[in-house]
PDB file of C-alpha atoms in Angstrom:
ATOM      1  CA  GLN A  61      -0.003  -0.002  -0.001  1.00  0.00           C
ATOM      2  CA  GLN A  62       1.104   3.524  -0.644  1.00  0.00           C
ATOM      3  CA  GLN A  63       2.124   5.313   2.489  1.00  0.00           C
ATOM      4  CA  VAL A  64       0.367   8.181   4.206  1.00  0.00           C
ATOM      5  CA  LYS A  65       2.481   9.846   6.877  1.00  0.00           C
ATOM      6  CA  GLN A  66       0.728  11.455   9.832  1.00  0.00           C
ATOM      7  CA  SER A  67       2.006  13.675  12.634  1.00  0.00           C
ATOM      8  CA  PRO A  68       2.101  14.227  15.515  1.00  0.00           C
ATOM      9  CA  GLN A  69       1.622  10.840  17.104  1.00  0.00           C
ATOM     10  CA  SER A  70      -0.026  12.440  20.118  1.00  0.00           C
ATOM     11  CA  LEU A  71      -1.291  15.894  20.943  1.00  0.00           C
ATOM     12  CA  ILE A  72      -2.422  17.614  24.121  1.00  0.00           C
ATOM     13  CA  VAL A  73      -4.471  20.765  23.770  1.00  0.00           C
ATOM     14  CA  GLN A  74      -6.234  22.944  26.284  1.00  0.00           C
ATOM     15  CA  LYS A  75      -9.981  23.363  26.049  1.00  0.00           C
ATOM     16  CA  GLY A  76     -10.788  26.114  23.586  1.00  0.00           C
ATOM     17  CA  GLY A  77      -7.488  25.755  21.774  1.00  0.00           C
ATOM     18  CA  ILE A  78      -6.770  24.737  18.196  1.00  0.00           C
ATOM     19  CA  SER A  79      -5.744  21.165  17.404  1.00  0.00           C
ATOM     20  CA  ILE A  80      -3.701  20.693  14.241  1.00  0.00           C
ATOM     21  CA  ILE A  81      -2.862  17.334  12.710  1.00  0.00           C
ATOM     22  CA  ASN A  82      -0.831  16.973   9.552  1.00  0.00           C
ATOM     23  CA  CYS A  83      -0.616  14.332   6.834  1.00  0.00           C
ATOM     24  CA  ALA A  84       1.504  13.836   3.744  1.00  0.00           C
ATOM     25  CA  TYR A  85       0.996  11.410   0.917  1.00  0.00           C
ATOM     26  CA  GLU A  86       3.126  10.050  -1.880  1.00  0.00           C
ATOM     27  CA  ASN A  87       0.791   8.679  -4.514  1.00  0.00           C
ATOM     28  CA  THR A  88      -0.390  11.457  -6.823  1.00  0.00           C
ATOM     29  CA  ALA A  89      -3.222   9.210  -7.969  1.00  0.00           C
ATOM     30  CA  PHE A  90      -4.993   9.746  -4.660  1.00  0.00           C
ATOM     31  CA  ASP A  91      -7.985  12.025  -5.124  1.00  0.00           C
ATOM     32  CA  TYR A  92      -9.970  11.620  -1.944  1.00  0.00           C
ATOM     33  CA  PHE A  93      -8.719  12.606   1.497  1.00  0.00           C
ATOM     34  CA  PRO A  94     -10.938  11.901   4.515  1.00  0.00           C
ATOM     35  CA  TRP A  95     -10.365  12.287   8.197  1.00  0.00           C
ATOM     36  CA  TYR A  96     -11.749   9.750  10.638  1.00  0.00           C
ATOM     37  CA  GLN A  97     -12.355   9.941  14.358  1.00  0.00           C
ATOM     38  CA  GLN A  98     -12.079   6.797  16.448  1.00  0.00           C
ATOM     39  CA  PHE A  99     -12.985   6.240  20.065  1.00  0.00           C
ATOM     40  CA  PRO A 100     -11.548   3.259  21.979  1.00  0.00           C
ATOM     41  CA  GLY A 101     -13.156  -0.027  21.024  1.00  0.00           C
ATOM     42  CA  LYS A 102     -15.105   1.499  18.158  1.00  0.00           C
ATOM     43  CA  GLY A 103     -14.742   1.630  14.421  1.00  0.00           C
ATOM     44  CA  PRO A 104     -13.679   4.865  12.723  1.00  0.00           C
ATOM     45  CA  ALA A 105     -16.322   7.429  11.881  1.00  0.00           C
ATOM     46  CA  LEU A 106     -15.980   9.891   9.032  1.00  0.00           C
ATOM     47  CA  LEU A 107     -15.364  13.423  10.236  1.00  0.00           C
ATOM     48  CA  ILE A 108     -14.732  15.426   7.095  1.00  0.00           C
ATOM     49  CA  ALA A 109     -13.297  14.808   3.653  1.00  0.00           C
ATOM     50  CA  ILE A 110     -11.818  16.815   0.805  1.00  0.00           C
ATOM     51  CA  ARG A 111     -10.995  16.370  -2.860  1.00  0.00           C
ATOM     52  CA  PRO A 112      -7.936  17.972  -4.485  1.00  0.00           C
ATOM     53  CA  ASP A 113      -9.936  20.478  -6.490  1.00  0.00           C
ATOM     54  CA  VAL A 114     -10.358  22.685  -3.414  1.00  0.00           C
ATOM     55  CA  SER A 115      -7.759  23.963  -0.965  1.00  0.00           C
ATOM     56  CA  GLU A 116      -9.957  24.149   2.090  1.00  0.00           C
ATOM     57  CA  LYS A 117     -13.160  22.691   3.432  1.00  0.00           C
ATOM     58  CA  LYS A 118     -14.868  23.679   6.639  1.00  0.00           C
ATOM     59  CA  GLU A 119     -17.599  21.917   8.553  1.00  0.00           C
ATOM     60  CA  GLY A 120     -18.422  23.436  11.895  1.00  0.00           C
ATOM     61  CA  ARG A 121     -15.306  23.442  14.060  1.00  0.00           C
ATOM     62  CA  PHE A 122     -13.433  21.148  11.667  1.00  0.00           C
ATOM     63  CA  THR A 123     -11.393  22.407   8.717  1.00  0.00           C
ATOM     64  CA  ILE A 124      -9.276  20.551   6.190  1.00  0.00           C
ATOM     65  CA  SER A 125      -6.500  22.455   4.468  1.00  0.00           C
ATOM     66  CA  PHE A 126      -5.118  20.853   1.319  1.00  0.00           C
ATOM     67  CA  ASN A 127      -1.868  21.653  -0.501  1.00  0.00           C
ATOM     68  CA  LYS A 128      -1.767  19.689  -3.725  1.00  0.00           C
ATOM     69  CA  SER A 129       1.709  20.780  -4.807  1.00  0.00           C
ATOM     70  CA  ALA A 130       3.202  19.781  -1.463  1.00  0.00           C
ATOM     71  CA  LYS A 131       1.054  16.644  -1.257  1.00  0.00           C
ATOM     72  CA  GLN A 132       0.013  17.579   2.232  1.00  0.00           C
ATOM     73  CA  PHE A 133      -3.254  18.072   4.049  1.00  0.00           C
ATOM     74  CA  SER A 134      -4.142  18.927   7.582  1.00  0.00           C
ATOM     75  CA  LEU A 135      -7.041  18.883  10.022  1.00  0.00           C
ATOM     76  CA  HIS A 136      -7.733  21.873  12.221  1.00  0.00           C
ATOM     77  CA  ILE A 137     -10.106  21.541  15.164  1.00  0.00           C
ATOM     78  CA  MET A 138     -11.143  24.950  16.404  1.00  0.00           C
ATOM     79  CA  ASP A 139     -12.341  25.547  19.963  1.00  0.00           C
ATOM     80  CA  SER A 140     -11.257  22.041  20.951  1.00  0.00           C
ATOM     81  CA  GLN A 141     -13.445  20.344  23.562  1.00  0.00           C
ATOM     82  CA  PRO A 142     -12.798  17.443  25.952  1.00  0.00           C
ATOM     83  CA  GLY A 143     -15.308  15.436  23.926  1.00  0.00           C
ATOM     84  CA  ASP A 144     -12.970  15.725  20.959  1.00  0.00           C
ATOM     85  CA  SER A 145     -10.449  13.546  22.777  1.00  0.00           C
ATOM     86  CA  ALA A 146     -10.027  10.571  20.470  1.00  0.00           C
ATOM     87  CA  THR A 147      -7.685   9.135  17.886  1.00  0.00           C
ATOM     88  CA  TYR A 148      -7.768  10.821  14.499  1.00  0.00           C
ATOM     89  CA  PHE A 149      -6.735   9.156  11.277  1.00  0.00           C
ATOM     90  CA  CYS A 150      -6.129  10.771   7.950  1.00  0.00           C
ATOM     91  CA  ALA A 151      -6.594   8.611   4.900  1.00  0.00           C
ATOM     92  CA  ALA A 152      -6.234   8.745   1.160  1.00  0.00           C
ATOM     93  CA  GLY A 153      -7.970   6.915  -1.616  1.00  0.00           C
ATOM     94  CA  ARG A 154      -8.533   6.727  -5.351  1.00  0.00           C
ATOM     95  CA  SER A 155     -11.825   7.165  -7.133  1.00  0.00           C
ATOM     96  CA  ALA A 156     -10.828   4.803  -9.915  1.00  0.00           C
ATOM     97  CA  GLY A 157     -10.428   1.107  -9.387  1.00  0.00           C
ATOM     98  CA  ARG A 158     -10.353  -0.310  -5.908  1.00  0.00           C
ATOM     99  CA  ARG A 159     -11.798   2.013  -3.321  1.00  0.00           C
ATOM    100  CA  ALA A 160      -9.939   0.914  -0.210  1.00  0.00           C
ATOM    101  CA  LEU A 161      -8.382   3.679   1.845  1.00  0.00           C
ATOM    102  CA  THR A 162      -4.803   3.951   2.975  1.00  0.00           C
ATOM    103  CA  PHE A 163      -4.673   5.236   6.531  1.00  0.00           C
ATOM    104  CA  GLY A 164      -2.140   7.347   8.362  1.00  0.00           C
ATOM    105  CA  SER A 165      -0.672   6.131  11.629  1.00  0.00           C
ATOM    106  CA  GLY A 166      -3.125   8.075  13.793  1.00  0.00           C
ATOM    107  CA  THR A 167      -2.936  10.935  16.289  1.00  0.00           C
ATOM    108  CA  ARG A 168      -4.141  10.562  19.832  1.00  0.00           C
ATOM    109  CA  LEU A 169      -5.690  13.863  20.815  1.00  0.00           C
ATOM    110  CA  GLN A 170      -6.299  14.767  24.422  1.00  0.00           C
ATOM    111  CA  VAL A 171      -8.161  17.955  25.186  1.00  0.00           C
ATOM    112  CA  GLN A 172      -7.679  19.039  28.751  1.00  0.00           C
ATOM    113  CA  PRO A 173     -10.558  20.817  30.522  1.00  0.00           C
TER     114      PRO A 173
ATOM    115  CA  GLY B 108     -27.544   7.239   7.540  1.00  0.00           C
ATOM    116  CA  ALA B 109     -26.383   3.881   6.317  1.00  0.00           C
ATOM    117  CA  VAL B 110     -25.100   1.474   8.934  1.00  0.00           C
ATOM    118  CA  VAL B 111     -22.648  -1.370   8.875  1.00  0.00           C
ATOM    119  CA  SER B 112     -23.189  -3.908  11.599  1.00  0.00           C
ATOM    120  CA  GLN B 113     -20.314  -6.070  12.782  1.00  0.00           C
ATOM    121  CA  HIS B 114     -20.570  -9.037  15.131  1.00  0.00           C
ATOM    122  CA  PRO B 115     -19.371 -10.104  17.541  1.00  0.00           C
ATOM    123  CA  SER B 116     -17.889  -7.010  19.155  1.00  0.00           C
ATOM    124  CA  ARG B 117     -15.599  -9.074  21.318  1.00  0.00           C
ATOM    125  CA  VAL B 118     -14.538 -12.706  21.253  1.00  0.00           C
ATOM    126  CA  ILE B 119     -12.156 -14.730  23.362  1.00  0.00           C
ATOM    127  CA  CYS B 120     -11.101 -18.115  22.092  1.00  0.00           C
ATOM    128  CA  LYS B 121      -8.602 -20.828  22.724  1.00  0.00           C
ATOM    129  CA  SER B 122      -5.585 -21.288  20.516  1.00  0.00           C
ATOM    130  CA  GLY B 123      -6.329 -23.567  17.584  1.00  0.00           C
ATOM    131  CA  THR B 124     -10.001 -22.744  17.268  1.00  0.00           C
ATOM    132  CA  SER B 125     -11.655 -20.842  14.433  1.00  0.00           C
ATOM    133  CA  VAL B 126     -13.553 -17.609  14.815  1.00  0.00           C
ATOM    134  CA  LYS B 127     -16.085 -16.104  12.415  1.00  0.00           C
ATOM    135  CA  ILE B 128     -16.752 -12.378  12.225  1.00  0.00           C
ATOM    136  CA  GLU B 129     -19.778 -11.049  10.361  1.00  0.00           C
ATOM    137  CA  CYS B 130     -20.152  -7.733   8.613  1.00  0.00           C
ATOM    138  CA  ARG B 131     -23.574  -6.660   7.391  1.00  0.00           C
ATOM    139  CA  SER B 132     -24.714  -3.622   5.490  1.00  0.00           C
ATOM    140  CA  LEU B 133     -28.102  -2.916   7.035  1.00  0.00           C
ATOM    141  CA  ASP B 134     -29.877  -0.677   4.554  1.00  0.00           C
ATOM    142  CA  PHE B 135     -27.818  -0.812   1.399  1.00  0.00           C
ATOM    143  CA  GLN B 136     -26.216  -3.379  -0.851  1.00  0.00           C
ATOM    144  CA  ALA B 137     -22.461  -3.670  -0.919  1.00  0.00           C
ATOM    145  CA  THR B 138     -20.768  -5.587  -3.692  1.00  0.00           C
ATOM    146  CA  THR B 139     -17.462  -4.815  -2.046  1.00  0.00           C
ATOM    147  CA  MET B 140     -16.440  -4.789   1.580  1.00  0.00           C
ATOM    148  CA  PHE B 141     -13.038  -4.164   3.112  1.00  0.00           C
ATOM    149  CA  TRP B 142     -11.489  -5.909   6.069  1.00  0.00           C
ATOM    150  CA  TYR B 143      -8.928  -4.085   8.199  1.00  0.00           C
ATOM    151  CA  ARG B 144      -6.800  -5.114  11.124  1.00  0.00           C
ATOM    152  CA  GLN B 145      -5.674  -2.757  13.841  1.00  0.00           C
ATOM    153  CA  PHE B 146      -3.131  -3.390  16.550  1.00  0.00           C
ATOM    154  CA  PRO B 147      -3.258  -1.331  19.765  1.00  0.00           C
ATOM    155  CA  LYS B 148      -2.391   2.303  19.186  1.00  0.00           C
ATOM    156  CA  GLN B 149      -1.645   1.624  15.546  1.00  0.00           C
ATOM    157  CA  SER B 150      -3.266   2.385  12.245  1.00  0.00           C
ATOM    158  CA  LEU B 151      -5.732   0.330  10.251  1.00  0.00           C
ATOM    159  CA  MET B 152      -4.063  -2.032   7.842  1.00  0.00           C
ATOM    160  CA  LEU B 153      -6.056  -3.337   4.911  1.00  0.00           C
ATOM    161  CA  MET B 154      -6.157  -7.125   4.924  1.00  0.00           C
ATOM    162  CA  ALA B 155      -8.404  -7.940   2.028  1.00  0.00           C
ATOM    163  CA  THR B 156     -11.181  -6.796  -0.240  1.00  0.00           C
ATOM    164  CA  SER B 157     -14.281  -8.925  -0.185  1.00  0.00           C
ATOM    165  CA  ASN B 158     -16.157  -9.207  -3.486  1.00  0.00           C
ATOM    166  CA  GLU B 159     -19.677 -10.528  -3.791  1.00  0.00           C
ATOM    167  CA  GLY B 160     -19.797 -13.450  -6.177  1.00  0.00           C
ATOM    168  CA  SER B 161     -16.052 -13.794  -6.594  1.00  0.00           C
ATOM    169  CA  LYS B 162     -12.897 -14.468  -4.661  1.00  0.00           C
ATOM    170  CA  ALA B 163     -11.542 -11.980  -2.178  1.00  0.00           C
ATOM    171  CA  THR B 164      -8.453  -9.984  -2.985  1.00  0.00           C
ATOM    172  CA  TYR B 165      -5.802 -10.244  -0.289  1.00  0.00           C
ATOM    173  CA  GLU B 166      -3.084  -7.732   0.489  1.00  0.00           C
ATOM    174  CA  GLN B 167       0.510  -8.804   0.305  1.00  0.00           C
ATOM    175  CA  GLY B 168       1.566 -10.749   3.361  1.00  0.00           C
ATOM    176  CA  VAL B 169      -1.958 -11.771   4.405  1.00  0.00           C
ATOM    177  CA  GLU B 170      -2.467 -15.521   4.483  1.00  0.00           C
ATOM    178  CA  LYS B 171      -5.614 -16.319   2.554  1.00  0.00           C
ATOM    179  CA  ASP B 172      -5.844 -19.795   4.042  1.00  0.00           C
ATOM    180  CA  LYS B 173      -5.762 -18.366   7.526  1.00  0.00           C
ATOM    181  CA  PHE B 174      -8.143 -15.485   6.979  1.00  0.00           C
ATOM    182  CA  LEU B 175     -11.036 -16.901   4.994  1.00  0.00           C
ATOM    183  CA  ILE B 176     -13.392 -14.373   3.491  1.00  0.00           C
ATOM    184  CA  ASN B 177     -16.815 -15.176   2.133  1.00  0.00           C
ATOM    185  CA  HIS B 178     -19.051 -12.542   0.592  1.00  0.00           C
ATOM    186  CA  ALA B 179     -22.217 -14.600   0.700  1.00  0.00           C
ATOM    187  CA  SER B 180     -24.668 -11.928  -0.374  1.00  0.00           C
ATOM    188  CA  LEU B 181     -24.909  -8.266  -1.233  1.00  0.00           C
ATOM    189  CA  THR B 182     -25.318  -7.449   2.462  1.00  0.00           C
ATOM    190  CA  LEU B 183     -23.058  -9.951   4.221  1.00  0.00           C
ATOM    191  CA  SER B 184     -19.336 -10.616   4.318  1.00  0.00           C
ATOM    192  CA  THR B 185     -17.657 -12.911   6.809  1.00  0.00           C
ATOM    193  CA  LEU B 186     -14.066 -13.189   7.952  1.00  0.00           C
ATOM    194  CA  THR B 187     -13.044 -16.485   9.517  1.00  0.00           C
ATOM    195  CA  VAL B 188      -9.788 -16.656  11.405  1.00  0.00           C
ATOM    196  CA  THR B 189      -8.844 -20.297  11.156  1.00  0.00           C
ATOM    197  CA  SER B 190      -6.732 -22.092  13.756  1.00  0.00           C
ATOM    198  CA  ALA B 191      -6.303 -18.867  15.661  1.00  0.00           C
ATOM    199  CA  HIS B 192      -3.137 -18.239  17.631  1.00  0.00           C
ATOM    200  CA  PRO B 193      -2.231 -15.533  20.145  1.00  0.00           C
ATOM    201  CA  GLU B 194      -0.499 -13.485  17.452  1.00  0.00           C
ATOM    202  CA  ASP B 195      -3.850 -13.202  15.676  1.00  0.00           C
ATOM    203  CA  SER B 196      -5.210 -11.239  18.619  1.00  0.00           C
ATOM    204  CA  SER B 197      -6.193  -7.872  17.231  1.00  0.00           C
ATOM    205  CA  PHE B 198      -9.028  -5.494  16.454  1.00  0.00           C
ATOM    206  CA  TYR B 199     -10.706  -6.377  13.167  1.00  0.00           C
ATOM    207  CA  ILE B 200     -12.847  -3.810  11.363  1.00  0.00           C
ATOM    208  CA  CYS B 201     -14.941  -4.094   8.223  1.00  0.00           C
ATOM    209  CA  SER B 202     -16.118  -1.298   5.999  1.00  0.00           C
ATOM    210  CA  ALA B 203     -18.507  -1.041   3.114  1.00  0.00           C
ATOM    211  CA  PRO B 204     -18.937   1.680   0.503  1.00  0.00           C
ATOM    212  CA  GLN B 205     -22.511   2.640  -0.223  1.00  0.00           C
ATOM    213  CA  GLY B 206     -21.861   4.492  -3.430  1.00  0.00           C
ATOM    214  CA  ALA B 207     -20.406   3.327  -6.722  1.00  0.00           C
ATOM    215  CA  VAL B 208     -17.523   5.752  -6.443  1.00  0.00           C
ATOM    216  CA  ILE B 209     -15.295   6.619  -3.560  1.00  0.00           C
ATOM    217  CA  ASP B 210     -16.812   9.410  -1.533  1.00  0.00           C
ATOM    218  CA  GLU B 211     -18.113  10.109   1.896  1.00  0.00           C
ATOM    219  CA  LYS B 212     -20.348   7.054   1.787  1.00  0.00           C
ATOM    220  CA  LEU B 213     -17.840   4.616   3.226  1.00  0.00           C
ATOM    221  CA  PHE B 214     -19.143   3.169   6.461  1.00  0.00           C
ATOM    222  CA  PHE B 215     -17.250   1.240   9.084  1.00  0.00           C
ATOM    223  CA  GLY B 216     -18.427  -1.434  11.441  1.00  0.00           C
ATOM    224  CA  SER B 217     -17.816  -1.045  15.145  1.00  0.00           C
ATOM    225  CA  GLY B 218     -15.021  -3.587  15.113  1.00  0.00           C
ATOM    226  CA  THR B 219     -14.328  -6.977  16.698  1.00  0.00           C
ATOM    227  CA  GLN B 220     -11.740  -7.378  19.419  1.00  0.00           C
ATOM    228  CA  LEU B 221     -10.292 -10.877  19.108  1.00  0.00           C
ATOM    229  CA  SER B 222      -8.300 -12.292  21.989  1.00  0.00           C
ATOM    230  CA  VAL B 223      -6.699 -15.701  21.492  1.00  0.00           C
ATOM    231  CA  LEU B 224      -5.552 -17.418  24.657  1.00  0.00           C
TER     232      LEU B 224
END
């Protein structure tokens, strides 16, 4: 599988702060970039996703920034809340052919009250 | 929204036994389902792609004789871990795409925690 690199591995943010998680990909054929949120013992749930034809997508407190030339994308969580404490995975996929996603290594976010 | 149901959520078995995990798409048909494996504090690694009506496609390094996949219908895929050993202990997750193209309509099951004693 093509690699998707994610950083940081863990992140501690104060309540109300901004959480930023970064990902970089290698395969230029990827054209779908979702972020998933996972709580312990549960499957991942889609948070927000972006396609390379836009540089930014915002949904509520969650924003994806996408830099096609650098092959990087990031998740910004504004006004972080303790309930946001979870593991976040970036992923990348291709519209054509097989539709399985390649996941990043995950970021454990802890939002302190 | 569409739901993918995965059972059981947790299973403990003795070494040498086989364990079957079911993944069902509850309100949509899925000709393809994906099976992932996740070790503690690690990412999801794709094991295989389950295809309704044909053989599963396994990722490199995944033993097809050990991880048997059967896509019996358009709403059910099963993963059987045969002759399980402690090293097979892991969190197994299935996912199913609702749409014909990759988009937001990719749903994940809640996962199965397998512990082999």
